[in-house]
Short mmCIF file of C-alpha atoms and ligand atoms in Angstrom, two decimals:
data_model
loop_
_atom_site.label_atom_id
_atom_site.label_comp_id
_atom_site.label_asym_id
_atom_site.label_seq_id
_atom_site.Cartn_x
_atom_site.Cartn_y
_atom_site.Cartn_z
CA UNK A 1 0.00 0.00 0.00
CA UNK A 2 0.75 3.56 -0.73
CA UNK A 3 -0.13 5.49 1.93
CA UNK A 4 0.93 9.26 2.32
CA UNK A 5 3.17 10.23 5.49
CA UNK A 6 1.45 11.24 8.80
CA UNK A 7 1.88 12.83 11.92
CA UNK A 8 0.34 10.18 14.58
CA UNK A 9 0.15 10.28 18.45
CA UNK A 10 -0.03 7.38 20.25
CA UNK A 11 -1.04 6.45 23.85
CA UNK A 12 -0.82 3.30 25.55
CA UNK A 13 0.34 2.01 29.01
CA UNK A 14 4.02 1.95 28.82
CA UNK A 15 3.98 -1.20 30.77
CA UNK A 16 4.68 -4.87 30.40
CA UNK A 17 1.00 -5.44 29.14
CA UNK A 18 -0.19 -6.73 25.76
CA UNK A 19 -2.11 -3.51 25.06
CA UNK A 20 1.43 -1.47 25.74
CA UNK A 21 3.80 -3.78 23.91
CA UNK A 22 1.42 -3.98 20.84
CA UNK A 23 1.16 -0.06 20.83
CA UNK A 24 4.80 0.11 20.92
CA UNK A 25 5.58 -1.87 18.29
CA UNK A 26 2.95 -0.26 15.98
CA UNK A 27 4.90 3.24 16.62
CA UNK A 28 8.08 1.69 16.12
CA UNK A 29 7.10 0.03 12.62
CA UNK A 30 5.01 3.10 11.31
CA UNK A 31 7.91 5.46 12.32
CA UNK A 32 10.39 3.01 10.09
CA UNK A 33 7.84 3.48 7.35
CA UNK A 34 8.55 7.24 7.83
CA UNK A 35 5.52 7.91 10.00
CA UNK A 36 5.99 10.42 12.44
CA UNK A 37 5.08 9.25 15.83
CA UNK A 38 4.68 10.71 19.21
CA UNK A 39 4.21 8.87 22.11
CA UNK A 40 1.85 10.19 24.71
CA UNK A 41 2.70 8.18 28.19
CA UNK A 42 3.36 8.87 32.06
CA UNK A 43 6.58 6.54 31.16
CA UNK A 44 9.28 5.60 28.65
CA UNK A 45 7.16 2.18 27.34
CA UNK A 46 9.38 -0.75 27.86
CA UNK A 47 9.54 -1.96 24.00
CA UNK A 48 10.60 1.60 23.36
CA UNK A 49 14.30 1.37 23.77
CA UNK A 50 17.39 2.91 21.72
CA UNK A 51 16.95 6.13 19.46
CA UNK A 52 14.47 5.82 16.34
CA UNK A 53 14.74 9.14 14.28
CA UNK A 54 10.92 9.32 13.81
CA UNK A 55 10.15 8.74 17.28
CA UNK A 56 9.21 11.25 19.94
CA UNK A 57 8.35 10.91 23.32
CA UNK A 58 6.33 12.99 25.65
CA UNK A 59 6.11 12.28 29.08
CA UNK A 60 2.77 12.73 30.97
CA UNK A 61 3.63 15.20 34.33
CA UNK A 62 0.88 14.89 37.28
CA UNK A 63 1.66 17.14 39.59
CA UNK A 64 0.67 16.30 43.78
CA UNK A 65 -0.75 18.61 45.47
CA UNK A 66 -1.60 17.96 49.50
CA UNK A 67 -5.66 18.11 48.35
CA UNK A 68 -5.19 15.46 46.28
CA UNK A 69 -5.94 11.98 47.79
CA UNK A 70 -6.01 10.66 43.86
CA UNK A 71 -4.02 12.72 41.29
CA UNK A 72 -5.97 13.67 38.35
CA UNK A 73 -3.95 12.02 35.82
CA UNK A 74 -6.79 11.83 32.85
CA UNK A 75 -6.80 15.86 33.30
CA UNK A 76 -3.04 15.51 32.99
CA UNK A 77 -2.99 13.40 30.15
CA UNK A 78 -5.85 15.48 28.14
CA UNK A 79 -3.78 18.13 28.86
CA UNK A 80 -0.58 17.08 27.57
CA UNK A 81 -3.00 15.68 24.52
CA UNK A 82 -3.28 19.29 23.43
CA UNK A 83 -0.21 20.29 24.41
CA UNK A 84 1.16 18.03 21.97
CA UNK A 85 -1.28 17.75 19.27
CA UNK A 86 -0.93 21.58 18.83
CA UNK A 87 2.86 21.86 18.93
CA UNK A 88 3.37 19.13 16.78
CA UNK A 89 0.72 19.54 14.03
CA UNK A 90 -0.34 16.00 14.50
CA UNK A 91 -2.93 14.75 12.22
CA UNK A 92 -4.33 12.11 14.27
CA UNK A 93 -4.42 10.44 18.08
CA UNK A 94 -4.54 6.38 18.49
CA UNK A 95 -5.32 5.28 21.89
CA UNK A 96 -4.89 1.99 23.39
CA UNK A 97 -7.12 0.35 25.87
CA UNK A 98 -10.14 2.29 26.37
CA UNK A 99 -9.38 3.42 30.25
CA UNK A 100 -8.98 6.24 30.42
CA UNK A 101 -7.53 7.08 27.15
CA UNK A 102 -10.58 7.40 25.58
CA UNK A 103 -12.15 9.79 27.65
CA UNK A 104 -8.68 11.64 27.73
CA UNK A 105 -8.46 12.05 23.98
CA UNK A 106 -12.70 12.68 23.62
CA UNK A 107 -11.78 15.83 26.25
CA UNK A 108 -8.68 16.58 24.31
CA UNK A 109 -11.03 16.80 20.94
CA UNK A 110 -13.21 18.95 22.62
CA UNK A 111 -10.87 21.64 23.79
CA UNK A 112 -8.73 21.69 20.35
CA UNK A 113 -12.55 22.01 18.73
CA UNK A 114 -12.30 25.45 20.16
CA UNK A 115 -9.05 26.55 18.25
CA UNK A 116 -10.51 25.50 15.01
CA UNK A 117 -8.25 22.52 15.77
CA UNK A 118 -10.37 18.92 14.55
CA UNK A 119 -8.73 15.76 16.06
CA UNK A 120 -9.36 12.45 14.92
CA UNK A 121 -9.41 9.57 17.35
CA UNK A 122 -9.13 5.72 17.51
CA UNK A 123 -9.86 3.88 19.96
CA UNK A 124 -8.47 0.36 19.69
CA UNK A 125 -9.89 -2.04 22.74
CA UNK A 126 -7.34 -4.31 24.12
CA UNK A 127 -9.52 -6.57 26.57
CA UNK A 128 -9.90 -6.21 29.73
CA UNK A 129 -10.90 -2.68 29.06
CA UNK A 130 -13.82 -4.01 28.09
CA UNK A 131 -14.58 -7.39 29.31
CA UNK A 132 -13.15 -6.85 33.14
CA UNK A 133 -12.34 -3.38 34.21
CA UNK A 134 -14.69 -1.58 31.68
CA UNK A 135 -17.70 -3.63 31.88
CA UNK A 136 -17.59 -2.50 36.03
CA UNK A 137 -20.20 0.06 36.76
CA UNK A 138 -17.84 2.37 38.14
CA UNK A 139 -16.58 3.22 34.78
CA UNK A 140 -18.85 1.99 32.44
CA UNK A 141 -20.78 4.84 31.43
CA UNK A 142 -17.84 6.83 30.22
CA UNK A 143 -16.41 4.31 29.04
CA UNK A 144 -19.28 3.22 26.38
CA UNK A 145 -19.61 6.85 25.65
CA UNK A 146 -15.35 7.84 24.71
CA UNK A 147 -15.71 4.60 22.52
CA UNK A 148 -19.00 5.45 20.77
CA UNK A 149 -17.17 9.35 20.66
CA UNK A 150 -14.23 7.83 18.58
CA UNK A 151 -14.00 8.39 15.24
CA UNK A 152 -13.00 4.78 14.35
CA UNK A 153 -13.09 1.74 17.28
CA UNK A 154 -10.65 -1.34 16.49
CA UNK A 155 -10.57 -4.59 18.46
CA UNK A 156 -8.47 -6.92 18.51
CA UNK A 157 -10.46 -9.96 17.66
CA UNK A 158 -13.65 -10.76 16.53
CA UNK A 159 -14.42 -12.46 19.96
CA UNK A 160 -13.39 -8.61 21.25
CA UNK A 161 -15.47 -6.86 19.26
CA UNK A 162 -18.84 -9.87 19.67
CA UNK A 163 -18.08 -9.24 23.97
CA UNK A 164 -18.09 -5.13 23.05
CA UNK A 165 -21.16 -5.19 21.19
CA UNK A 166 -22.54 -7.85 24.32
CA UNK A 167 -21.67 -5.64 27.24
CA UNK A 168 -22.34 -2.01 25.66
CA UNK A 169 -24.49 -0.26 23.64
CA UNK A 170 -22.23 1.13 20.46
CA UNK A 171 -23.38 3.14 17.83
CA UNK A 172 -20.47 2.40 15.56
CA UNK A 173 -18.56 -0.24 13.79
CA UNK A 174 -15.82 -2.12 15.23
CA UNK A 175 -13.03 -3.06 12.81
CA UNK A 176 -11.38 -5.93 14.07
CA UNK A 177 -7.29 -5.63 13.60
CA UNK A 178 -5.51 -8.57 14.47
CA UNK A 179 -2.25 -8.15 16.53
CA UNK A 180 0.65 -8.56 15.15
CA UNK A 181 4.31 -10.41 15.84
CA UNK A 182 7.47 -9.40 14.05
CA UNK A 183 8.15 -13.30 12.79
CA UNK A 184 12.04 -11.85 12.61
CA UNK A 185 12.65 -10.96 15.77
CA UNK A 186 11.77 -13.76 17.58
CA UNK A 187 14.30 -16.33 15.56
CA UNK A 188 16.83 -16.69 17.58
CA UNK A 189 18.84 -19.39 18.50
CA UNK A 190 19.14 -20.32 22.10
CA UNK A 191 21.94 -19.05 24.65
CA UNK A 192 23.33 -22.13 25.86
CA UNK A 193 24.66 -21.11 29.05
CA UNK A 194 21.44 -19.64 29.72
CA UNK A 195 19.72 -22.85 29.04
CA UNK A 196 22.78 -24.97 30.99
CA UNK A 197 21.83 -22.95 34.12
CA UNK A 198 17.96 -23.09 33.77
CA UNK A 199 18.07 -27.01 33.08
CA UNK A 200 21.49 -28.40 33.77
CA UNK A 201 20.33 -31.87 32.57
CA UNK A 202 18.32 -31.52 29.26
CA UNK A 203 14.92 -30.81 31.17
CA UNK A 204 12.40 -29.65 29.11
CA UNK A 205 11.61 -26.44 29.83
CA UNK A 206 8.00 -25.18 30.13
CA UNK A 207 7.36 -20.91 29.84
CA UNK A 208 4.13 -18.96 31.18
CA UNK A 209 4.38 -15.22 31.30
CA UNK A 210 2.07 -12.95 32.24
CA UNK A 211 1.07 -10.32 35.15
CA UNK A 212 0.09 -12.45 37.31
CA UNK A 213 -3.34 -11.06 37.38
CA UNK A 214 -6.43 -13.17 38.87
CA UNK A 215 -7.70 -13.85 35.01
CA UNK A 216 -4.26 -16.01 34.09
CA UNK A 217 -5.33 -18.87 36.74
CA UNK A 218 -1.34 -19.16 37.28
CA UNK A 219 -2.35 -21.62 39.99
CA UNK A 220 -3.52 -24.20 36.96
CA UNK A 221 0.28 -23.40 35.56
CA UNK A 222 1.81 -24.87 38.64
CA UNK A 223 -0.90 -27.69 38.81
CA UNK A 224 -0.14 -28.77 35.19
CA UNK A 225 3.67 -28.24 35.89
CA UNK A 226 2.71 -30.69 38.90
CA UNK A 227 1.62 -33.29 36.27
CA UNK A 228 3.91 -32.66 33.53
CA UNK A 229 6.73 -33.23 36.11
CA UNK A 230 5.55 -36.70 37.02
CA UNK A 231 5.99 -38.35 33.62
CA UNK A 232 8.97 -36.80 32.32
CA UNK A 233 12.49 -34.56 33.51
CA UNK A 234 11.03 -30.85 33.41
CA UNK A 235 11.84 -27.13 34.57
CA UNK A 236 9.22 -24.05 34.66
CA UNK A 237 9.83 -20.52 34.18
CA UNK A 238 7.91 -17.64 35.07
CA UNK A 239 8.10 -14.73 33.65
CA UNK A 240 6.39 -11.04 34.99
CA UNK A 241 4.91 -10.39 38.37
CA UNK A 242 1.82 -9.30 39.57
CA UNK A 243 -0.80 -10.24 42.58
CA UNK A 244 -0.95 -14.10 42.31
CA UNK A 245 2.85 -14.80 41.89
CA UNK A 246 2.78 -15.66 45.86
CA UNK A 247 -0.15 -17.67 45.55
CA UNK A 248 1.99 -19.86 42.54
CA UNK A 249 4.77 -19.67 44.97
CA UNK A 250 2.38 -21.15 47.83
CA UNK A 251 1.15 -23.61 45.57
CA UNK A 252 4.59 -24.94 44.01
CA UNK A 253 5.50 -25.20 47.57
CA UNK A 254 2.91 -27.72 48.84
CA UNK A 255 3.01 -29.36 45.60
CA UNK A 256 6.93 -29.93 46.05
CA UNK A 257 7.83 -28.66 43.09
CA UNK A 258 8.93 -25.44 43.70
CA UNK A 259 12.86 -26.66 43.26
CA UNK A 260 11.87 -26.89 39.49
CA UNK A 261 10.52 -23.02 38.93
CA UNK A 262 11.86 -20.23 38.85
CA UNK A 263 10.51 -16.97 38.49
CA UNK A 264 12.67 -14.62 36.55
CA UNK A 265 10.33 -11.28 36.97
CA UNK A 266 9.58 -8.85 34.54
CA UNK A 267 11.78 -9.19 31.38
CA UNK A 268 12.28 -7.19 28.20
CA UNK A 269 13.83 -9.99 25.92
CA UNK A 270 11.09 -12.22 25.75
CA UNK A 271 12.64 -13.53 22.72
CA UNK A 272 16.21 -14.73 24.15
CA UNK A 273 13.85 -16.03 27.05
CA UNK A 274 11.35 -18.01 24.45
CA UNK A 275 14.30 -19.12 22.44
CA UNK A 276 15.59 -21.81 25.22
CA UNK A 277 11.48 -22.88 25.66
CA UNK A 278 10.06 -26.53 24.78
CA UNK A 279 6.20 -25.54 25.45
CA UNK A 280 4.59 -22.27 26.44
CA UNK A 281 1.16 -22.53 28.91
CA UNK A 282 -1.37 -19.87 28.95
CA UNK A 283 -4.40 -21.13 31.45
CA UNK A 284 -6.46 -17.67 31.72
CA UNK A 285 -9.90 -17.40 32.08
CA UNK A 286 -10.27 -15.14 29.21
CA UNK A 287 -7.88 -13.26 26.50
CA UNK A 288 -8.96 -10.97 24.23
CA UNK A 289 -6.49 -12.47 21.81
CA UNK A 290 -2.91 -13.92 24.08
CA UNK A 291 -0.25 -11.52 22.24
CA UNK A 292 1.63 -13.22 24.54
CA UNK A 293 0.77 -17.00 22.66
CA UNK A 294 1.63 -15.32 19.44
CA UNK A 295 4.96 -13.85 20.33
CA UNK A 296 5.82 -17.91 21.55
CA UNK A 297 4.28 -19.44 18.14
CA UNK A 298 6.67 -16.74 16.34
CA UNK A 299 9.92 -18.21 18.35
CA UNK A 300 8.51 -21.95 17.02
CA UNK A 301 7.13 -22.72 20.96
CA UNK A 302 3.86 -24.55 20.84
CA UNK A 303 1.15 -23.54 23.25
CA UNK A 304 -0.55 -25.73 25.07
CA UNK A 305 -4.11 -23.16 26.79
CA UNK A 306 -7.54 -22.90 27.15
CA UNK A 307 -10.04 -22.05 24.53
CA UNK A 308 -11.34 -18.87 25.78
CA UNK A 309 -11.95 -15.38 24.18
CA UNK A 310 -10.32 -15.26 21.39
CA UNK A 311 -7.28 -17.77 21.94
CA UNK A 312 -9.19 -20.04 19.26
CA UNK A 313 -8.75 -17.19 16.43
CA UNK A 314 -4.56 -16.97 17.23
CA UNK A 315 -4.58 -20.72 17.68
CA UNK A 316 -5.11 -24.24 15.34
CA UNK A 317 -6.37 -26.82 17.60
CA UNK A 318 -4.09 -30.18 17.17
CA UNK A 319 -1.30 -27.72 15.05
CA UNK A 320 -0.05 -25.03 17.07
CA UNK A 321 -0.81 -26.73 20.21
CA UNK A 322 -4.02 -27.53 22.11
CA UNK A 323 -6.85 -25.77 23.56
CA UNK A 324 -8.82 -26.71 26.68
CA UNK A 325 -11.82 -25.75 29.00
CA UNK A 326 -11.21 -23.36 31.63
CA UNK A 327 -9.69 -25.33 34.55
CA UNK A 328 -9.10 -28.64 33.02
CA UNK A 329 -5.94 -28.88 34.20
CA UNK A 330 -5.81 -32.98 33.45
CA UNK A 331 -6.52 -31.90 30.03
CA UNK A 332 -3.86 -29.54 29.23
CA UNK A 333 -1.21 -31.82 31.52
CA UNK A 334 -2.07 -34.74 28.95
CA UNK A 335 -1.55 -32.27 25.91
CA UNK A 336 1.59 -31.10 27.23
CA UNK A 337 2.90 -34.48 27.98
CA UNK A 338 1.82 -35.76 24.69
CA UNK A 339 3.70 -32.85 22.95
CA UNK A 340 6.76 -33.10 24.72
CA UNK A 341 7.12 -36.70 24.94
CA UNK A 342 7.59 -37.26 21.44
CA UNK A 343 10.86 -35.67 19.77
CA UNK A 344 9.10 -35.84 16.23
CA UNK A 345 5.50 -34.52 17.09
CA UNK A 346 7.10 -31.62 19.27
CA UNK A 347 9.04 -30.62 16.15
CA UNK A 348 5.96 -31.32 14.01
CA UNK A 349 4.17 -28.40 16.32
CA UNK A 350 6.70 -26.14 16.60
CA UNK A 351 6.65 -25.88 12.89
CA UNK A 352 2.70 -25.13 12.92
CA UNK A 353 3.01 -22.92 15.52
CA UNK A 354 5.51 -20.99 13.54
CA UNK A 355 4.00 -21.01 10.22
CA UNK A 356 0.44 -19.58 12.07
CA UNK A 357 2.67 -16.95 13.50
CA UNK A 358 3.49 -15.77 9.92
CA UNK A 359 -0.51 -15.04 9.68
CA UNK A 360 0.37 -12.83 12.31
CA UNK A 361 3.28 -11.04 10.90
CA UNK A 362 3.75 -7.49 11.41
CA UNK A 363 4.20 -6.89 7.71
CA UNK A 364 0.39 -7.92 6.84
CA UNK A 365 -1.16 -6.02 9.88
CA UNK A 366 0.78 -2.46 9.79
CA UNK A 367 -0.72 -1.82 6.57
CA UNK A 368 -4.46 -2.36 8.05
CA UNK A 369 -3.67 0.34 10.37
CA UNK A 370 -2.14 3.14 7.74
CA UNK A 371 -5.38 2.15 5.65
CA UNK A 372 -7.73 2.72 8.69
CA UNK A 373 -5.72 5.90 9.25
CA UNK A 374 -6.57 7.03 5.07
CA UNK A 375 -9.94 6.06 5.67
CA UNK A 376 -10.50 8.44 9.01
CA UNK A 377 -8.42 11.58 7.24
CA UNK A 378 -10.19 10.96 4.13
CA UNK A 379 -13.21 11.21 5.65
CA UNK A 380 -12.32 14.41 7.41
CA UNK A 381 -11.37 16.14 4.11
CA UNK A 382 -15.04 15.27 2.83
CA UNK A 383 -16.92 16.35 5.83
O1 GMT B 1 -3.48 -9.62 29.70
C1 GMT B 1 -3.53 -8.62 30.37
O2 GMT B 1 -4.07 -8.56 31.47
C2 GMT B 1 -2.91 -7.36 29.83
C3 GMT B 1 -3.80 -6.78 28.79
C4 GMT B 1 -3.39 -5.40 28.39
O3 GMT B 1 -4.29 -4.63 28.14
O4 GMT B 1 -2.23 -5.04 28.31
O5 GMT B 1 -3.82 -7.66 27.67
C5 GMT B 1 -4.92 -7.56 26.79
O6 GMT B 1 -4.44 -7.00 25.58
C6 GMT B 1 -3.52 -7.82 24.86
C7 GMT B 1 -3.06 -7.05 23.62
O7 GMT B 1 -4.11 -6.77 22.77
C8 GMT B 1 -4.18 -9.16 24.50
O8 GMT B 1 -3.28 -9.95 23.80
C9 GMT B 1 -4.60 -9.86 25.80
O9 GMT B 1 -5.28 -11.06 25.46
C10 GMT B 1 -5.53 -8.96 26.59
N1 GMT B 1 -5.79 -9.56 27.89
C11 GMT B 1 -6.99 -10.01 28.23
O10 GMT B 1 -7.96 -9.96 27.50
C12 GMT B 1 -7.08 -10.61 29.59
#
């Protein structure tokens, strides 16, 4: 596609989250397409490291003051919205996860209205912005209102955007946008001495990351660890942090497996970490889509999960790995022993696993985005 430079802003959590890391990554690829891009965040985003020419960051300031038992950070971060939307000509503002960047950028539209100034806005929903945290009547009145006052909405699956239309009442479409893995970046071969001191013996080695939030169900990760570890030689590493890790710890403990896990924390190089991994588990109660399952798949790791949200869009049941219900942990122990019992079936996944990742691949989905960006200017030019 030949689409025309623009000036985009983008705002996103700059944390270890799927919704930040696939923000990130869109910035960084439409800024080496010559995009100019200008992150909009109360932190340097972890995936946004070293010095890209088109890239510019502005932080989001939110100043105390003794009154304040809660800072008003979405008044900061409108704010700073038309701070830099003015200063920087930008053309258009892409928001990630719907709290409370939606209702940010809808105030930030408002005030630039005044100036003569028109804004577009997307809105792309991650999840749990919708399905968890949105959904909760605290927030869910502005929240169904910033998405219906977006000038375009993208989900990130179709089960996203079925649960969107299910819990609120939108007035618009919902494009659904897959998300995306860069297929090149995750082939790497494996450090050895890395994988000597994880498993010293030749142990397979089974991966879950996440942040450790009530929704993964780590505990069923330990429990099919428990399994797993009964029928053949095996190590577990997890990856991020978050509420539950103690309860995992608790659990490996009684279990007497905790000698075989370790927990590495939070870590940017997911891809020298997935590169020493036999099987990756994902055992949440719901995902929007599992970026987190893709980014394995793309370093040729099957997944062995369950079959909620929109896991079975990313996933090929029997190829890529296997899906189960919620909480059947005997189910995805047996799948995980049966994949990584046999040499020659565990090499005949991780080749499905990475040819579905190439569905995925950052070079098909970037160019869905620029055209949903044409579309929205195009449309302002008309109206
Ligand atoms: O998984 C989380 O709790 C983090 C969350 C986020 O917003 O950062 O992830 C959501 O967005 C990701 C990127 O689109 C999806 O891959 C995850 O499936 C989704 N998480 C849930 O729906 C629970």
């Amino acid at each position: 596609m030949n689409s025309s430079i623009m000036r985009i802003g983008i705002v996103c959590y700059p944390t270890f989250g799927g919704s930040g890391v696939l923000a990130t990554e869109l910035g960084k690829a439409l800024a080496q397409k010559g995009h100019q891009v200008h992150f909009i965040t109360y932190q340097q985003p972890v995936r946004l490291n070293g010095f890209i020419p088109n890239i510019f960051y502005h932080e989001v300031q939110v100043p105390t003051y003794p009154l304040f038992d809660y800072p008003p950070y979405e008044t900061a971060l409108a704010s700073t919205m038309v701070d830099v939307i003015k200063n920087n000509k930008l053309q258009l503002l892409h928001v990630h996860y719907a709290i409370p960047h939606a209702s940010a950028a809808y105030m930030a539209k408002c005030i630039l209205e005044k100036d003569g100034i028109h804004i577009p806005v997307i809105t792309t929903l991650h999840g749990t912005d919708i399905t968890l945290v949105g959904r909760d009547k605290t927030y869910a009145p502005v929240v169904a209102f910033s998405i219906n006052q977006s000038d375009a909405i993208t989900a990130v699956s179709q089960n996203l955007k079925d649960e969107t239309f299910k819990i609120f009442k939108i007035e618009k479409p919902i494009e659904v946008i897959y998300n995306f893995v860069d297929v090149n970046r995750f082939k790497r071969k494996p450090i050895d001495a890395f994988k000597k001191v994880i498993a010293p013996n030749g142990e397979k080695i089974l991966l879950h990351a996440s942040n450790f939030r009530r929704v993964k169900r780590v505990q069923d990760v330990v429990k099919i660890f428990h399994q797993v570890s009964q029928k053949l030689a095996c190590k577990l590493l997890f990856v991020g942090d978050g509420p539950e890790r103690v309860v995992a710890e608790q659990l490996s403990r009684e279990l007497g497996v905790c000698d075989n896990i370790r927990f590495v924390g939070k870590q940017e190089q997911m891809e020298d970490i997935l590169a020493i991994a036999d099987l990756f588990l994902l055992t949440s109660e719901y995902e929007s889509f599992g970026l987190v399952a893709l980014e394995a798949m793309a370093a040729g790791v099957p997944v062995v999960s369950t079959n909620a949200g929109g896991l079975p869009e990313v996933m090929i049941q029997g190829e890529t790995g296997y899906m189960s219900n919620v909480g059947d942990v005997a189910s995805m122990s047996a799948h995980a022993i049966e994949i990584l019992q046999d040499d020659n079936k565990h090499e005949y996944f991780k080749q499905a696993a990475l040819k579905q990742a190439h569905n995925f691949d950052i070079n098909n989905i970037i160019p869905l985005y620029e055209k949903l960006y044409d579309d929205v200017l195009s449309k302002e030019l008309v109206s």
